[in-house]
Tab-separated table of C-alpha atoms and ligand atoms in Angstrom:
chain	number	residue	atom	x	y	z
M	1	MET	CA	0.000	0.000	0.000
M	2	ASN	CA	1.573	3.227	-1.106
M	3	ASP	CA	1.638	6.787	0.079
M	4	ILE	CA	1.104	9.106	-2.858
M	5	LEU	CA	3.384	12.008	-2.061
M	6	PRO	CA	3.000	15.642	-3.154
M	7	GLU	CA	5.758	15.249	-5.758
M	8	ALA	CA	3.628	12.640	-7.581
M	9	ILE	CA	0.244	14.214	-7.068
M	10	GLY	CA	0.510	16.510	-10.124
M	11	SER	CA	0.559	13.461	-12.417
M	12	TRP	CA	-2.388	11.881	-10.609
M	13	GLN	CA	-4.451	15.060	-10.806
M	14	HIS	CA	-3.550	15.569	-14.458
M	15	LEU	CA	-4.696	12.028	-15.274
M	16	GLU	CA	-7.873	12.434	-13.218
M	17	SER	CA	-8.820	15.692	-14.897
M	18	VAL	CA	-8.181	14.380	-18.431
M	19	VAL	CA	-10.185	11.219	-17.630
M	20	ARG	CA	-13.071	13.163	-16.121
M	21	GLU	CA	-13.297	15.529	-19.081
M	22	LEU	CA	-13.051	12.736	-21.652
M	23	LEU	CA	-15.627	10.486	-19.991
M	24	THR	CA	-18.034	13.403	-19.615
M	25	SER	CA	-17.615	14.200	-23.321
M	26	TYR	CA	-18.645	10.586	-24.148
M	27	GLY	CA	-21.727	10.848	-21.913
M	28	TYR	CA	-20.509	8.943	-18.847
M	29	GLU	CA	-21.789	9.922	-15.396
M	30	GLU	CA	-19.804	9.482	-12.212
M	31	ILE	CA	-21.058	7.079	-9.549
M	32	ARG	CA	-19.520	6.566	-6.099
M	33	VAL	CA	-20.030	3.230	-4.418
M	34	PRO	CA	-18.865	1.891	-1.057
M	35	ILE	CA	-15.413	0.458	-0.509
M	36	VAL	CA	-16.893	-2.346	1.606
M	37	GLU	CA	-19.481	-4.826	0.334
M	38	HIS	CA	-20.806	-8.188	1.477
M	39	THR	CA	-18.255	-10.899	0.710
M	40	SER	CA	-20.949	-12.923	-1.044
M	41	LEU	CA	-21.266	-10.219	-3.736
M	42	PHE	CA	-17.683	-10.709	-4.882
M	43	LYS	CA	-17.917	-14.489	-4.639
M	44	ARG	CA	-20.987	-14.511	-6.868
M	45	ALA	CA	-19.760	-11.886	-9.335
M	46	ILE	CA	-16.048	-12.620	-9.703
M	47	GLY	CA	-16.268	-16.396	-9.196
M	48	GLU	CA	-15.250	-18.720	-6.362
M	49	LEU	CA	-12.358	-20.280	-8.290
M	50	THR	CA	-10.557	-17.081	-9.255
M	51	ASP	CA	-7.283	-15.905	-7.700
M	52	VAL	CA	-9.006	-12.753	-6.510
M	53	VAL	CA	-11.690	-14.583	-4.506
M	54	GLU	CA	-9.575	-17.556	-3.466
M	55	LYS	CA	-6.509	-15.729	-2.229
M	56	GLU	CA	-6.626	-11.974	-2.494
M	57	MET	CA	-9.642	-10.564	-0.698
M	58	TYR	CA	-9.387	-8.570	2.517
M	59	THR	CA	-12.329	-10.155	4.291
M	60	PHE	CA	-13.448	-9.594	7.867
M	61	ASP	CA	-16.438	-10.394	10.038
M	62	MET	CA	-18.634	-7.791	11.686
M	63	GLY	CA	-20.954	-9.794	13.913
M	64	GLU	CA	-22.965	-12.034	11.627
M	65	GLU	CA	-21.802	-10.327	8.455
M	66	SER	CA	-18.810	-11.194	6.327
M	67	LEU	CA	-17.528	-8.055	4.613
M	68	THR	CA	-14.790	-7.480	2.052
M	69	LEU	CA	-12.777	-4.464	0.909
M	70	ARG	CA	-13.622	-4.211	-2.774
M	71	PRO	CA	-11.027	-5.895	-5.012
M	72	GLU	CA	-12.626	-4.257	-8.066
M	73	ALA	CA	-15.516	-1.920	-8.828
M	74	THR	CA	-17.726	-3.729	-11.340
M	75	ALA	CA	-19.530	-5.926	-8.792
M	76	GLY	CA	-20.309	-2.961	-6.518
M	77	ILE	CA	-21.608	-0.829	-9.380
M	78	MET	CA	-23.905	-3.666	-10.522
M	79	ARG	CA	-25.128	-4.101	-6.939
M	80	ALA	CA	-25.806	-0.358	-6.807
M	81	ALA	CA	-27.664	-0.386	-10.142
M	82	ILE	CA	-29.864	-3.250	-8.931
M	83	SER	CA	-30.520	-2.005	-5.405
M	84	ASN	CA	-31.301	1.548	-6.573
M	85	GLY	CA	-33.728	0.362	-9.257
M	86	MET	CA	-31.664	1.925	-12.037
M	87	LEU	CA	-32.176	-0.818	-14.600
M	88	ARG	CA	-35.811	-1.376	-15.722
M	89	GLY	CA	-34.803	-1.293	-19.366
M	90	ALA	CA	-32.819	1.945	-18.922
M	91	ARG	CA	-29.325	2.400	-20.305
M	92	HIS	CA	-26.503	3.865	-18.276
M	93	LYS	CA	-22.972	4.997	-18.939
M	94	LEU	CA	-21.206	5.111	-15.565
M	95	TRP	CA	-17.713	5.588	-14.239
M	96	CYS	CA	-16.031	5.683	-10.880
M	97	THR	CA	-12.579	5.975	-9.403
M	98	GLY	CA	-11.042	5.031	-6.085
M	99	PRO	CA	-8.913	2.500	-4.248
M	100	MET	CA	-9.245	-1.275	-4.690
M	101	PHE	CA	-7.680	-3.911	-2.420
M	102	ARG	CA	-6.096	-7.220	-3.348
M	103	HIS	CA	-3.793	-9.196	-1.092
M	104	GLU	CA	-1.307	-9.942	-3.880
M	105	LYS	CA	2.427	-10.431	-3.710
M	106	PRO	CA	3.577	-6.811	-3.911
M	107	GLN	CA	6.013	-5.977	-6.687
M	108	GLU	CA	6.647	-3.203	-9.180
M	109	GLY	CA	3.247	-2.255	-10.607
M	110	ARG	CA	1.322	-4.639	-8.360
M	111	TYR	CA	0.069	-3.301	-5.083
M	112	ARG	CA	-2.302	-4.307	-2.325
M	113	GLN	CA	-4.114	-1.003	-2.405
M	114	PHE	CA	-4.246	0.403	-5.923
M	115	TYR	CA	-6.500	2.840	-7.728
M	116	GLN	CA	-8.713	2.164	-10.685
M	117	VAL	CA	-10.704	4.305	-13.044
M	118	ASP	CA	-13.639	2.018	-13.796
M	119	VAL	CA	-16.048	2.574	-16.689
M	120	GLU	CA	-19.266	0.618	-17.288
M	121	ALA	CA	-21.980	0.769	-19.971
M	122	LEU	CA	-25.237	-0.997	-19.057
M	123	GLY	CA	-28.069	-1.893	-21.418
M	124	PHE	CA	-26.162	-1.891	-24.723
M	125	PRO	CA	-26.048	-5.341	-26.385
M	126	GLY	CA	-24.257	-4.582	-29.667
M	127	PRO	CA	-20.574	-4.455	-30.550
M	128	ASP	CA	-20.845	-0.700	-31.234
M	129	ILE	CA	-20.499	0.199	-27.554
M	130	ASP	CA	-17.539	-2.200	-27.193
M	131	ALA	CA	-15.877	-0.367	-30.105
M	132	GLU	CA	-16.730	3.050	-28.673
M	133	LEU	CA	-15.287	2.131	-25.262
M	134	ILE	CA	-12.074	0.979	-26.896
M	135	ALA	CA	-11.931	4.103	-29.079
M	136	LEU	CA	-12.345	6.144	-25.904
M	137	THR	CA	-9.358	4.457	-24.284
M	138	ALA	CA	-7.280	4.969	-27.454
M	139	ARG	CA	-8.201	8.667	-27.359
M	140	LEU	CA	-7.196	8.830	-23.707
M	141	TRP	CA	-3.690	7.545	-24.528
M	142	ARG	CA	-3.411	10.159	-27.287
M	143	LYS	CA	-4.516	12.930	-24.938
M	144	LEU	CA	-2.010	11.799	-22.327
M	145	GLY	CA	0.823	11.437	-24.860
M	146	ILE	CA	1.173	7.712	-24.057
M	147	GLU	CA	2.368	5.685	-27.038
M	148	ARG	CA	3.881	2.490	-25.748
M	149	VAL	CA	0.640	0.528	-25.317
M	150	ALA	CA	-0.946	-2.178	-27.473
M	151	LEU	CA	-4.494	-3.506	-27.551
M	152	HIS	CA	-5.159	-7.253	-27.258
M	153	ILE	CA	-8.678	-8.543	-27.847
M	154	ASN	CA	-10.523	-11.845	-27.854
M	155	SER	CA	-14.036	-13.204	-27.595
M	156	LEU	CA	-15.045	-15.687	-24.894
M	157	GLY	CA	-18.401	-16.455	-26.575
M	158	THR	CA	-21.575	-17.254	-24.676
M	159	PRO	CA	-21.638	-19.433	-21.561
M	160	GLU	CA	-23.026	-22.267	-23.752
M	161	SER	CA	-20.290	-22.140	-26.379
M	162	ARG	CA	-17.721	-21.783	-23.645
M	163	LYS	CA	-19.086	-24.919	-21.999
M	164	ALA	CA	-18.428	-26.971	-25.133
M	165	TYR	CA	-14.959	-25.468	-25.418
M	166	ARG	CA	-14.341	-26.152	-21.754
M	167	GLU	CA	-14.974	-29.864	-22.234
M	168	LYS	CA	-12.415	-29.947	-25.046
M	169	LEU	CA	-9.927	-28.056	-22.921
M	170	ILE	CA	-10.375	-30.400	-19.948
M	171	ALA	CA	-9.834	-33.404	-22.225
M	172	TYR	CA	-6.667	-31.815	-23.642
M	173	PHE	CA	-5.167	-30.906	-20.264
M	174	ARG	CA	-6.110	-34.331	-18.829
M	175	GLY	CA	-4.007	-35.815	-21.589
M	176	HIS	CA	-1.095	-33.700	-20.325
M	177	GLU	CA	-1.813	-33.785	-16.606
M	178	SER	CA	1.760	-34.632	-15.625
M	179	ARG	CA	2.921	-31.321	-17.127
M	180	LEU	CA	0.471	-29.193	-15.148
M	181	ASP	CA	1.540	-27.267	-12.053
M	182	ALA	CA	-0.375	-27.594	-8.782
M	183	ASP	CA	-2.535	-24.508	-9.408
M	184	SER	CA	-3.543	-25.697	-12.857
M	185	ARG	CA	-4.315	-29.209	-11.661
M	186	ARG	CA	-6.620	-27.740	-9.074
M	187	ARG	CA	-8.296	-25.595	-11.726
M	188	LEU	CA	-8.722	-28.415	-14.201
M	189	GLU	CA	-12.270	-29.305	-13.188
M	190	GLY	CA	-13.524	-26.008	-11.828
M	191	ASN	CA	-12.021	-23.338	-14.085
M	192	PRO	CA	-9.849	-24.797	-16.854
M	193	LEU	CA	-9.874	-21.599	-18.935
M	194	ARG	CA	-7.811	-19.930	-16.258
M	195	ILE	CA	-5.019	-22.404	-16.957
M	196	LEU	CA	-4.539	-20.543	-20.270
M	197	ASP	CA	-3.843	-17.423	-18.248
M	198	SER	CA	-1.061	-19.036	-16.180
M	199	LYS	CA	2.116	-16.974	-15.988
M	200	ASN	CA	4.249	-19.989	-15.024
M	201	PRO	CA	6.989	-20.226	-17.714
M	202	GLU	CA	7.072	-24.029	-17.399
M	203	MET	CA	3.413	-24.178	-18.383
M	204	GLN	CA	3.729	-22.173	-21.588
M	205	GLU	CA	4.520	-25.066	-23.890
M	206	VAL	CA	1.535	-27.183	-22.867
M	207	ILE	CA	-0.689	-24.079	-23.054
M	208	ALA	CA	0.564	-23.332	-26.572
M	209	GLY	CA	-0.757	-26.686	-27.764
M	210	ALA	CA	-4.240	-26.282	-26.223
M	211	PRO	CA	-7.342	-25.916	-28.440
M	212	LEU	CA	-8.197	-22.283	-29.152
M	213	LEU	CA	-11.325	-20.552	-27.958
M	214	PRO	CA	-12.039	-18.543	-31.139
M	215	ASP	CA	-12.283	-21.836	-33.065
M	216	HIS	CA	-15.243	-22.816	-30.872
M	217	LEU	CA	-17.348	-19.647	-30.874
M	218	ASP	CA	-21.102	-19.777	-31.484
M	219	PRO	CA	-22.218	-17.963	-34.661
M	220	GLU	CA	-23.716	-14.937	-32.844
M	221	SER	CA	-20.557	-14.376	-30.812
M	222	ARG	CA	-18.478	-14.756	-33.958
M	223	ASP	CA	-20.628	-12.086	-35.711
M	224	HIS	CA	-20.390	-9.816	-32.660
M	225	PHE	CA	-16.619	-10.154	-32.594
M	226	ASP	CA	-16.190	-9.706	-36.366
M	227	ALA	CA	-18.347	-6.566	-36.242
M	228	LEU	CA	-16.265	-5.212	-33.345
M	229	CYS	CA	-13.017	-5.807	-35.249
M	230	ALA	CA	-14.462	-4.067	-38.339
M	231	MET	CA	-15.464	-1.056	-36.213
M	232	LEU	CA	-12.002	-0.901	-34.655
M	233	ARG	CA	-10.558	-0.800	-38.165
M	234	GLU	CA	-13.087	1.935	-39.003
M	235	VAL	CA	-11.878	4.086	-36.095
M	236	GLY	CA	-8.256	3.202	-36.789
M	237	VAL	CA	-7.422	1.406	-33.530
M	238	PRO	CA	-4.808	-1.290	-34.236
M	239	HIS	CA	-5.442	-4.497	-32.288
M	240	VAL	CA	-3.820	-7.851	-31.723
M	241	LEU	CA	-6.159	-10.878	-31.838
M	242	ASP	CA	-5.096	-12.886	-28.805
M	243	PRO	CA	-6.881	-16.275	-28.652
M	244	ARG	CA	-5.448	-17.005	-25.181
M	245	LEU	CA	-6.679	-13.842	-23.523
M	246	VAL	CA	-9.177	-15.101	-20.916
M	247	ARG	CA	-9.064	-12.557	-18.034
M	248	GLY	CA	-8.948	-13.306	-14.327
M	249	LEU	CA	-12.581	-12.677	-13.408
M	250	ASP	CA	-15.370	-15.103	-14.275
M	251	TYR	CA	-18.152	-12.737	-15.308
M	252	TYR	CA	-17.028	-12.105	-18.861
M	253	THR	CA	-18.943	-13.138	-21.985
M	254	ARG	CA	-17.914	-12.386	-25.578
M	255	THR	CA	-15.551	-9.392	-25.863
M	256	VAL	CA	-12.503	-9.201	-23.617
M	257	PHE	CA	-9.622	-6.803	-24.074
M	258	GLU	CA	-6.437	-5.571	-22.459
M	259	TRP	CA	-4.161	-2.648	-23.185
M	260	VAL	CA	-0.644	-3.727	-22.329
M	261	ASN	CA	2.458	-1.683	-21.717
M	262	THR	CA	4.754	-2.828	-24.519
M	263	ASP	CA	7.835	-2.160	-22.374
M	264	ALA	CA	6.730	-4.217	-19.368
M	265	GLN	CA	7.022	-7.943	-18.894
M	266	GLY	CA	4.635	-10.522	-17.499
M	267	ALA	CA	1.722	-10.152	-15.213
M	268	GLN	CA	2.078	-6.455	-14.455
M	269	ASN	CA	1.895	-5.229	-18.024
M	270	ALA	CA	-1.881	-4.678	-18.282
M	271	VAL	CA	-2.683	-1.000	-17.840
M	272	CYS	CA	-6.359	-1.164	-18.750
M	273	SER	CA	-8.564	-4.197	-19.155
M	274	GLY	CA	-12.163	-5.224	-19.378
M	275	GLY	CA	-14.864	-6.787	-21.453
M	276	ARG	CA	-18.499	-7.718	-21.763
M	277	TYR	CA	-20.496	-9.327	-18.942
M	278	ASP	CA	-23.984	-9.925	-20.337
M	279	GLY	CA	-24.972	-12.457	-17.666
M	280	LEU	CA	-23.668	-10.717	-14.542
M	281	ILE	CA	-26.615	-8.533	-13.581
M	282	ALA	CA	-29.120	-11.397	-13.893
M	283	GLN	CA	-26.745	-13.617	-11.937
M	284	LEU	CA	-26.762	-11.035	-9.121
M	285	GLY	CA	-30.573	-11.010	-9.085
M	286	GLY	CA	-31.241	-7.985	-11.306
M	287	GLU	CA	-33.265	-7.953	-14.482
M	288	SER	CA	-31.225	-9.330	-17.341
M	289	THR	CA	-29.201	-6.424	-18.759
M	290	PRO	CA	-26.103	-6.558	-20.948
M	291	GLY	CA	-22.994	-4.766	-19.731
M	292	VAL	CA	-19.509	-3.955	-20.895
M	293	GLY	CA	-16.712	-1.979	-19.293
M	294	PHE	CA	-13.102	-1.752	-18.303
M	295	ALA	CA	-10.844	-0.554	-15.540
M	296	MET	CA	-7.443	1.027	-15.764
M	297	GLY	CA	-4.771	0.779	-13.101
M	298	VAL	CA	-4.016	4.381	-12.192
M	299	GLU	CA	-0.505	3.675	-10.788
M	300	ARG	CA	0.423	1.913	-14.035
M	301	VAL	CA	-0.911	4.730	-16.229
M	302	VAL	CA	0.815	7.375	-14.082
M	303	LYS	CA	4.073	5.491	-14.590
M	304	LEU	CA	3.568	5.624	-18.362
M	305	LEU	CA	2.803	9.339	-18.114
M	306	ILE	CA	6.043	9.959	-16.278
M	307	GLN	CA	7.993	7.805	-18.763
M	308	ALA	CA	6.478	9.796	-21.633
M	309	GLU	CA	7.636	12.918	-19.798
M	310	ARG	CA	4.114	14.218	-19.857
M	311	ALA	CA	3.867	14.701	-16.119
M	312	PRO	CA	2.997	18.333	-15.378
M	313	PRO	CA	5.623	20.441	-13.571
M	314	PRO	CA	5.211	20.640	-9.789
M	315	ALA	CA	3.055	23.457	-8.444
M	316	VAL	CA	5.016	26.664	-7.848
M	317	ALA	CA	4.204	30.120	-6.586
M	318	ASP	CA	4.065	33.093	-8.986
M	319	VAL	CA	4.844	35.692	-6.358
M	320	TYR	CA	6.791	35.499	-3.072
M	321	LEU	CA	6.375	38.201	-0.427
M	322	VAL	CA	9.569	39.026	1.461
M	323	VAL	CA	8.849	40.951	4.671
M	324	SER	CA	11.247	42.756	6.959
M	325	GLY	CA	10.572	44.755	10.088
M	326	ALA	CA	7.855	44.454	12.726
M	327	GLN	CA	5.273	46.658	11.016
M	328	ALA	CA	5.842	45.101	7.595
M	329	THR	CA	5.486	41.606	9.039
M	330	ALA	CA	2.147	42.592	10.553
M	331	ALA	CA	1.017	44.312	7.337
M	332	GLY	CA	2.215	41.514	4.999
M	333	ILE	CA	-0.638	39.151	5.806
M	334	GLY	CA	-3.263	41.789	4.953
M	335	LEU	CA	-1.415	42.745	1.785
M	336	VAL	CA	-1.197	39.187	0.470
M	337	GLU	CA	-4.843	38.450	1.274
M	338	ARG	CA	-5.903	41.559	-0.703
M	339	LEU	CA	-3.690	40.442	-3.607
M	340	ARG	CA	-5.250	36.963	-3.532
M	341	GLU	CA	-8.667	38.605	-3.696
M	342	ALA	CA	-7.701	40.850	-6.625
M	343	LEU	CA	-5.712	38.241	-8.609
M	344	PRO	CA	-7.389	34.899	-7.861
M	345	HIS	CA	-5.646	33.169	-10.789
M	346	ARG	CA	-2.181	33.873	-9.328
M	347	ARG	CA	-0.376	31.877	-6.636
M	348	PHE	CA	1.128	33.864	-3.761
M	349	GLU	CA	3.419	32.716	-1.005
M	350	LEU	CA	3.992	34.941	2.005
M	351	ASN	CA	7.230	34.469	3.915
M	352	LEU	CA	6.167	32.972	7.237
M	353	GLY	CA	8.246	32.513	10.331
M	354	GLY	CA	10.692	35.395	9.853
M	355	GLY	CA	14.273	35.072	8.663
M	356	ASN	CA	16.811	37.522	7.313
M	357	PHE	CA	16.751	38.741	3.693
M	358	LYS	CA	19.145	36.080	2.526
M	359	ALA	CA	17.098	33.237	3.990
M	360	GLN	CA	13.873	34.723	2.643
M	361	PHE	CA	15.274	35.077	-0.886
M	362	ARG	CA	16.478	31.482	-0.730
M	363	ARG	CA	12.933	30.397	0.091
M	364	ALA	CA	11.594	32.664	-2.669
M	365	ASP	CA	13.906	30.969	-5.132
M	366	ARG	CA	12.846	27.474	-4.014
M	367	SER	CA	9.164	28.428	-4.316
M	368	GLY	CA	9.650	28.818	-8.064
M	369	ALA	CA	8.147	32.334	-7.959
M	370	ALA	CA	8.966	34.684	-10.837
M	371	LEU	CA	8.534	37.809	-8.757
M	372	ALA	CA	9.415	38.831	-5.200
M	373	LEU	CA	7.586	41.648	-3.438
M	374	ILE	CA	9.710	43.302	-0.796
M	375	VAL	CA	7.686	44.775	2.028
M	376	GLY	CA	9.859	46.613	4.568
M	377	ASP	CA	9.038	49.167	7.265
M	378	ASP	CA	10.706	51.831	5.149
M	379	GLU	CA	8.648	51.009	2.008
M	380	LEU	CA	5.520	50.831	4.115
M	381	ALA	CA	6.142	54.326	5.479
M	382	ARG	CA	6.370	55.603	1.916
M	383	GLY	CA	3.245	53.658	0.812
M	384	VAL	CA	5.115	51.502	-1.709
M	385	VAL	CA	6.295	47.915	-2.240
M	386	ALA	CA	9.445	46.931	-4.140
M	387	LEU	CA	9.054	44.465	-7.044
M	388	LYS	CA	12.036	42.282	-7.880
M	389	PRO	CA	11.911	39.875	-10.860
M	390	LEU	CA	13.588	36.606	-9.836
M	391	ARG	CA	13.995	34.767	-13.103
M	392	ARG	CA	15.134	37.511	-15.435
M	393	GLU	CA	17.586	40.411	-15.199
M	394	LEU	CA	14.999	43.168	-15.229
M	395	GLY	CA	15.958	45.339	-12.276
M	396	GLN	CA	13.964	46.265	-9.203
M	397	SER	CA	11.107	48.789	-9.273
M	398	GLU	CA	8.606	50.272	-6.846
M	399	CYS	CA	4.840	50.275	-6.989
M	400	PRO	CA	2.361	52.250	-4.845
M	401	ILE	CA	0.420	49.924	-2.522
M	402	ALA	CA	-2.868	51.320	-3.848
M	403	GLU	CA	-1.937	50.098	-7.351
M	404	LEU	CA	-0.214	46.905	-6.304
M	405	ALA	CA	-2.501	44.319	-7.960
M	406	GLY	CA	-2.142	45.981	-11.379
M	407	GLY	CA	1.602	46.398	-10.864
M	408	VAL	CA	2.098	42.735	-9.934
M	409	GLU	CA	0.101	41.493	-12.919
M	410	ALA	CA	1.998	43.791	-15.301
M	411	ALA	CA	5.349	42.672	-13.878
M	412	LEU	CA	4.433	39.011	-14.317
M	413	LEU	CA	3.263	39.601	-17.877
M	414	THR	CA	6.458	41.436	-18.843
M	415	GLN	CA	8.311	38.351	-17.662
M	416	ASN	CA	6.160	36.213	-19.947
M	417	ILE	CA	4.477	34.555	-16.993
M	418	SER	CA	1.154	34.051	-18.727
M	419	LEU	CA	-2.029	33.109	-16.949
M	420	PRO	CA	-1.953	29.570	-15.558
P	501	HAM	P1	-8.678	-6.343	-13.702
P	501	HAM	O1	-7.993	-6.793	-14.935
P	501	HAM	O2	-8.663	-7.240	-12.556
P	501	HAM	O3	-10.164	-5.987	-14.125
P	501	HAM	O4	-8.080	-4.945	-13.251
P	501	HAM	C1	-8.096	-3.842	-14.128
P	501	HAM	C2	-6.770	-3.114	-14.092
P	501	HAM	O5	-6.451	-2.758	-12.757
P	501	HAM	C3	-5.589	-3.921	-14.575
P	501	HAM	O6	-5.469	-3.876	-15.978
P	501	HAM	C4	-4.432	-3.222	-13.890
P	501	HAM	O7	-4.040	-2.096	-14.650
P	501	HAM	C5	-5.037	-2.751	-12.591
P	501	HAM	N1	-4.664	-3.629	-11.486
P	501	HAM	C6	-5.208	-4.813	-11.148
P	501	HAM	N2	-4.621	-5.328	-10.045
P	501	HAM	C7	-3.678	-4.443	-9.683
P	501	HAM	C8	-2.715	-4.378	-8.600
P	501	HAM	N3	-2.641	-5.347	-7.676
P	501	HAM	N4	-1.891	-3.311	-8.546
P	501	HAM	C9	-1.953	-2.326	-9.470
P	501	HAM	N5	-2.842	-2.324	-10.487
P	501	HAM	C10	-3.693	-3.366	-10.592
P	501	HAM	C11	-11.108	-5.496	-13.269
P	501	HAM	O8	-10.879	-5.113	-12.160
P	501	HAM	C12	-12.493	-5.396	-13.888
P	501	HAM	N6	-13.424	-4.930	-12.846
P	501	HAM	C13	-12.477	-4.481	-15.082
P	501	HAM	C14	-13.814	-4.348	-15.745
P	501	HAM	C15	-14.689	-3.319	-15.599
P	501	HAM	N7	-14.379	-5.243	-16.543
P	501	HAM	C16	-15.574	-4.785	-16.907
P	501	HAM	N8	-15.778	-3.644	-16.327
């Protein structure tokens, strides 16, 4: 679990504001759901035989109730849609962001508390929304200046076609049981598709020989997938068809996709992943409603932002007020508050806690300010403040206190410090 320190927060806020603006422009509305839900919700939605439910949930008892810190957001949003009567044939485009919790082995890019931006579209059965969601993510990378990502897609078909495929897969892996690791052997009966997702290098050869899911799709799922691929070509989003992409959560039907960081290896390379879950809402007791969505790992996207050198510069002050003398120190606070009122778009830092000129100018320099205002008892007596540009050799000047806001703005503009 990480602390997100002030030096990183600029990248987080930049990402959040770009995401918010983009999702709003595509018609998505924000929803905020609890961090804690009944454990049974995640068991039913994500699946009992998944890594997340078997090993990674932070679960605790409160009296009779078993509760869990959410490992993902989809289940909670579906619970909210059902319990607030939002469905009834209506369509919704929803998104949320916040921390998720999975008791995983921590490593670079994999944390126990991590943030997701989660996006869900409910009530849309066709491949058009799948394509639009993917186009939206591609636009997000462009807006963020992130280039080193690639899209992998696959179709898991309907539960019926998957059942037939599952039988074939079980028969194949049974024939190679001695080459399976303990996890895969355990999964063989309950969740054989997840064997395809194994990251164990020793398993890769036997996995490579397994029958492929796309060869066993039902005709409707095949049409859905072909139409999605055609739409992705139409919007110019390159994609890799990945017949072994199965995802780690059980609720998916038909489309699944993952954007991977092309520079990262192994299990931590997915930066954004999701798919269609047409059966989930009915399975949770709501009226049958198709759904599709994705979640991106904020830490992983922030890392890409920083690598692309698109992280915004840290926040700095525009103006630093240097004060010297007892009267000036008392007057400084009033002066800076009036300046903040008059120039709300500018950032002011008042020297607090005293210090000689040298120390104050050192602080002014560290603050990043372009302009220092020098308020001394002598200047105060004459009704003026001295203005000293800090980043350019422009010489010091004086400005009457009554005209200070205009003088400060003009001095910043002559230094090419445009409006933030
Ligand atoms: P997921 O693939 O489990 O899907 O997680 C989505 C994303 O969250 C991953 O691609 C990754 O970027 C990030 N992530 C997952 N686990 C960690 C971790 N331990 N540390 C850091 N980042 C992590 C879901 O959660 C689905 N609910 C997505 C979805 C929404 N499907 C449909 N709608």
